């Protein structure tokens, strides 16, 4: 009987210990895992006209959820962590709202000057420019809006801040080239990079570059041209004031598999100022030549003006007016001429973070 009691007591003790260990492991996993989300939405009226066909089907009033990001981050150690971010938004090509994996990477933070990510992560330029621009929920930055770049892609990414004052920063990526929506394998990887210099607090001077085939070259599909892009940005941003400018020049961005070559360039200016507590006035102006070689008439001019109100922590709204003029050469209806599409949009945009 004594032996049976000892055996039973030992088994019970081991069971309790195992349960405690499992509870501890679950608690550690929960404590080291964070969940967050960001929602971009709007309620607007759009009026769009085509110089050939008058009002277009884009015209109308409605509510849109432009983006819904959901993030999960787990930190295993002080060095290693993992991140998953999904992106829900409307895709006009298929008329449906789709779910994408925006980020999915393993990170090793060996030092502030050496942060390694493997998987789908931010590209060196667009997210960096968005940080100083500050109004991504209202409109994309220049190269993102005109589709001369991807905000995230699948590959190997290395970035960091250099020096105790973090006066210098850099980011380099070797990626598949098709963007985060297209993780398919390409024949060779594309390369992107950025270097930044902070001459004073809250100010940045940055240079960027990209070279590759945008995921369009495979073992069975050749690429005639190599796409390239160079970027420069000078910006200042603090809690009450933002001012910045961006310029890009691109070559063969839309002609990787074409026998023809083309160039494009454009510039953007933005600014915002706090005029009262929780109230900011902001504006953006973009101007771009979309096809300097093949269609010198292909141009895009865009601007917006808005007032933003921070309703509560994590939730802001903005009343905005947007205008865009987009020109291109067309041969139909005859004779050949310049077609102009004008778009005006007015309404309320919102951003919620949780």
PDB file of N, CA and C in Angstrom, residues 17 29 67 100 138 168 196 223 268 276:
ATOM      1  N   UNK A  17       3.469  19.089 -12.426  1.00  0.00           N
ATOM      2  CA  UNK A  17       4.649  19.791 -12.953  1.00  0.00           C
ATOM      3  C   UNK A  17       4.534  19.992 -14.462  1.00  0.00           C
ATOM      4  N   UNK A  29       4.451  32.531 -24.514  1.00  0.00           N
ATOM      5  CA  UNK A  29       4.098  32.750 -25.916  1.00  0.00           C
ATOM      6  C   UNK A  29       3.158  33.937 -26.058  1.00  0.00           C
ATOM      7  N   UNK A  67      -7.782  49.625 -47.307  1.00  0.00           N
ATOM      8  CA  UNK A  67      -6.811  48.705 -46.724  1.00  0.00           C
ATOM      9  C   UNK A  67      -7.285  48.257 -45.350  1.00  0.00           C
ATOM     10  N   UNK A 100      -4.414  39.254 -49.093  1.00  0.00           N
ATOM     11  CA  UNK A 100      -3.038  38.988 -49.469  1.00  0.00           C
ATOM     12  C   UNK A 100      -2.176  38.901 -48.217  1.00  0.00           C
ATOM     13  N   UNK A 138      -4.712  58.654 -46.996  1.00  0.00           N
ATOM     14  CA  UNK A 138      -5.424  59.517 -47.938  1.00  0.00           C
ATOM     15  C   UNK A 138      -5.002  59.211 -49.368  1.00  0.00           C
ATOM     16  N   UNK A 168      23.096  58.142 -40.022  1.00  0.00           N
ATOM     17  CA  UNK A 168      23.045  57.461 -41.304  1.00  0.00           C
ATOM     18  C   UNK A 168      22.154  56.223 -41.192  1.00  0.00           C
ATOM     19  N   UNK A 196      20.478  56.918 -46.399  1.00  0.00           N
ATOM     20  CA  UNK A 196      19.892  58.133 -45.864  1.00  0.00           C
ATOM     21  C   UNK A 196      20.848  58.849 -44.931  1.00  0.00           C
ATOM     22  N   UNK A 223      13.723  38.233 -70.937  1.00  0.00           N
ATOM     23  CA  UNK A 223      13.504  39.659 -70.713  1.00  0.00           C
ATOM     24  C   UNK A 223      14.431  40.437 -71.626  1.00  0.00           C
ATOM     25  N   UNK A 268       7.295  65.087 -56.694  1.00  0.00           N
ATOM     26  CA  UNK A 268       6.193  65.253 -55.759  1.00  0.00           C
ATOM     27  C   UNK A 268       6.617  66.191 -54.641  1.00  0.00           C
ATOM     28  N   UNK A 276      -4.338  73.977 -35.125  1.00  0.00           N
ATOM     29  CA  UNK A 276      -5.006  73.976 -33.827  1.00  0.00           C
ATOM     30  C   UNK A 276      -4.745  72.620 -33.191  1.00  0.00           C
TER      31      UNK A 276
END
